Tab-separated table of C-alpha atoms in Angstrom:
chain	number	residue	atom	x	y	z
A	1	MET	CA	114.778	102.422	148.785
A	2	ASP	CA	117.963	100.519	147.905
A	3	SER	CA	120.409	101.662	145.232
A	4	ALA	CA	119.118	99.170	142.627
A	5	GLU	CA	115.586	100.548	142.967
A	6	MET	CA	116.875	104.098	142.782
A	7	LEU	CA	118.872	103.341	139.618
A	8	ASN	CA	115.832	101.746	137.991
A	9	LYS	CA	113.793	104.905	138.598
A	10	LEU	CA	116.230	107.206	136.801
A	11	PRO	CA	115.049	108.643	133.467
A	12	LYS	CA	116.221	106.525	130.517
A	13	LYS	CA	116.218	106.824	126.764
A	14	GLU	CA	117.516	104.958	123.743
A	15	VAL	CA	120.058	106.689	121.512
A	16	PHE	CA	122.046	105.873	118.394
A	17	TRP	CA	119.186	104.134	116.613
A	18	ASN	CA	118.249	102.270	119.814
A	19	ALA	CA	121.707	100.676	120.050
A	20	MET	CA	122.499	102.228	123.426
A	21	GLU	CA	120.566	103.176	126.535
A	22	ILE	CA	121.491	106.215	128.587
A	23	GLN	CA	120.291	107.304	132.016
A	24	GLN	CA	119.997	110.756	133.523
A	25	ILE	CA	121.575	111.561	136.881
A	26	GLU	CA	121.208	115.075	138.271
A	27	GLY	CA	120.667	116.587	134.836
A	28	PHE	CA	123.467	114.746	133.004
A	29	TRP	CA	123.097	111.766	130.666
A	30	PHE	CA	125.432	108.789	130.991
A	31	ALA	CA	125.867	105.461	129.224
A	32	GLU	CA	124.061	102.789	131.198
A	33	GLN	CA	127.259	100.818	131.869
A	34	TYR	CA	128.657	103.701	133.965
A	35	VAL	CA	125.614	104.545	136.063
A	36	GLU	CA	126.029	101.829	138.690
A	37	SER	CA	129.746	102.502	139.148
A	38	MET	CA	129.086	106.240	139.457
A	39	ALA	CA	126.462	105.655	142.138
A	40	ALA	CA	128.878	103.376	144.009
A	41	PHE	CA	131.644	105.974	143.805
A	42	ARG	CA	129.371	108.683	145.176
A	43	SER	CA	128.347	106.557	148.141
A	44	GLU	CA	131.749	104.959	148.930
A	45	PHE	CA	134.447	107.489	148.070
A	46	GLN	CA	136.082	109.131	151.078
A	47	PRO	CA	138.162	112.098	149.907
A	48	ARG	CA	141.448	112.886	151.614
A	49	SER	CA	143.147	116.245	151.907
A	50	ASP	CA	145.999	115.116	149.621
A	51	ASP	CA	143.752	113.815	146.798
A	52	ILE	CA	143.938	115.339	143.336
A	53	LEU	CA	140.869	114.861	141.145
A	54	LEU	CA	141.269	115.859	137.491
A	55	THR	CA	137.985	116.631	135.824
A	56	SER	CA	137.336	117.832	132.307
A	57	PHE	CA	134.840	117.637	129.513
A	58	PRO	CA	135.451	114.901	126.933
A	59	LYS	CA	137.920	115.756	124.172
A	60	THR	CA	139.486	118.700	126.016
A	61	GLY	CA	142.939	117.242	126.604
A	62	ALA	CA	142.384	114.901	129.553
A	63	THR	CA	145.118	112.478	128.438
A	64	TRP	CA	147.644	115.295	128.137
A	65	LEU	CA	146.568	116.657	131.533
A	66	MET	CA	146.915	113.198	133.124
A	67	ALA	CA	150.456	112.834	131.770
A	68	LEU	CA	151.456	116.333	132.839
A	69	CYS	CA	150.130	115.935	136.398
A	70	HIS	CA	151.694	112.509	136.799
A	71	ASN	CA	155.103	113.802	135.730
A	72	ILE	CA	154.878	116.830	138.039
A	73	LEU	CA	154.027	114.608	141.006
A	74	HIS	CA	156.829	112.162	140.187
A	75	LEU	CA	159.671	114.496	139.148
A	76	GLU	CA	162.376	112.479	140.894
A	77	GLU	CA	161.338	109.130	139.415
A	78	GLU	CA	162.029	107.557	136.039
A	79	ASP	CA	159.494	108.664	133.424
A	80	ILE	CA	157.170	105.661	133.270
A	81	LEU	CA	155.170	107.363	130.526
A	82	THR	CA	157.877	106.444	128.034
A	83	GLN	CA	156.685	102.858	128.466
A	84	MET	CA	153.013	103.200	129.409
A	85	ASN	CA	149.930	105.153	128.398
A	86	PRO	CA	148.703	107.866	130.819
A	87	HIS	CA	145.415	105.951	131.127
A	88	ASP	CA	147.380	102.998	132.543
A	89	VAL	CA	149.200	105.173	135.081
A	90	VAL	CA	146.476	107.562	136.274
A	91	PRO	CA	143.325	105.660	137.207
A	92	THR	CA	139.943	106.929	136.121
A	93	VAL	CA	137.168	106.543	138.649
A	94	ASP	CA	134.766	104.834	136.251
A	95	ALA	CA	137.396	102.325	135.118
A	96	LEU	CA	138.300	101.496	138.725
A	97	TYR	CA	134.729	100.520	139.488
A	98	LEU	CA	134.194	98.676	136.225
A	99	ALA	CA	137.383	96.657	136.760
A	100	ASP	CA	136.668	96.086	140.465
A	101	GLN	CA	139.992	97.720	141.433
A	102	VAL	CA	138.567	100.232	143.913
A	103	GLN	CA	139.740	98.528	147.086
A	104	HIS	CA	143.298	98.211	145.805
A	105	VAL	CA	143.760	101.740	144.478
A	106	LEU	CA	141.619	103.887	146.746
A	107	LEU	CA	141.937	102.159	150.080
A	108	HIS	CA	145.547	100.971	150.016
A	109	SER	CA	147.208	104.098	148.661
A	110	THR	CA	149.419	105.693	151.312
A	111	THR	CA	150.292	108.919	149.497
A	112	GLY	CA	148.209	111.443	147.598
A	113	ARG	CA	145.929	109.915	145.008
A	114	LEU	CA	145.773	111.283	141.475
A	115	LEU	CA	142.432	110.318	139.927
A	116	CYS	CA	140.697	111.335	136.754
């Protein structure tokens, strides 16, 4: 079974007055637009020993945590967060796949990768 067939067999339901479809993966419900990128990440991602993956529940301070970790890792450099948003500096896995930036960020990074 290919990944498209597998994704089509996942449980689905309409939410928000049928304005949005969500799919269930391993007991968790996700917006349909993220399901394909999540499946791709799970099959393609090769973790390295120097990777840092930040994970948190929504609305629990992820943006603050991203900024804090970025600044700790880059103590000797100019604070880029005075000019940019933490979401522009620390890539999120789902955004990388949606924007087709995976090859650039994950494969061509030579130092430890900070991902959220």
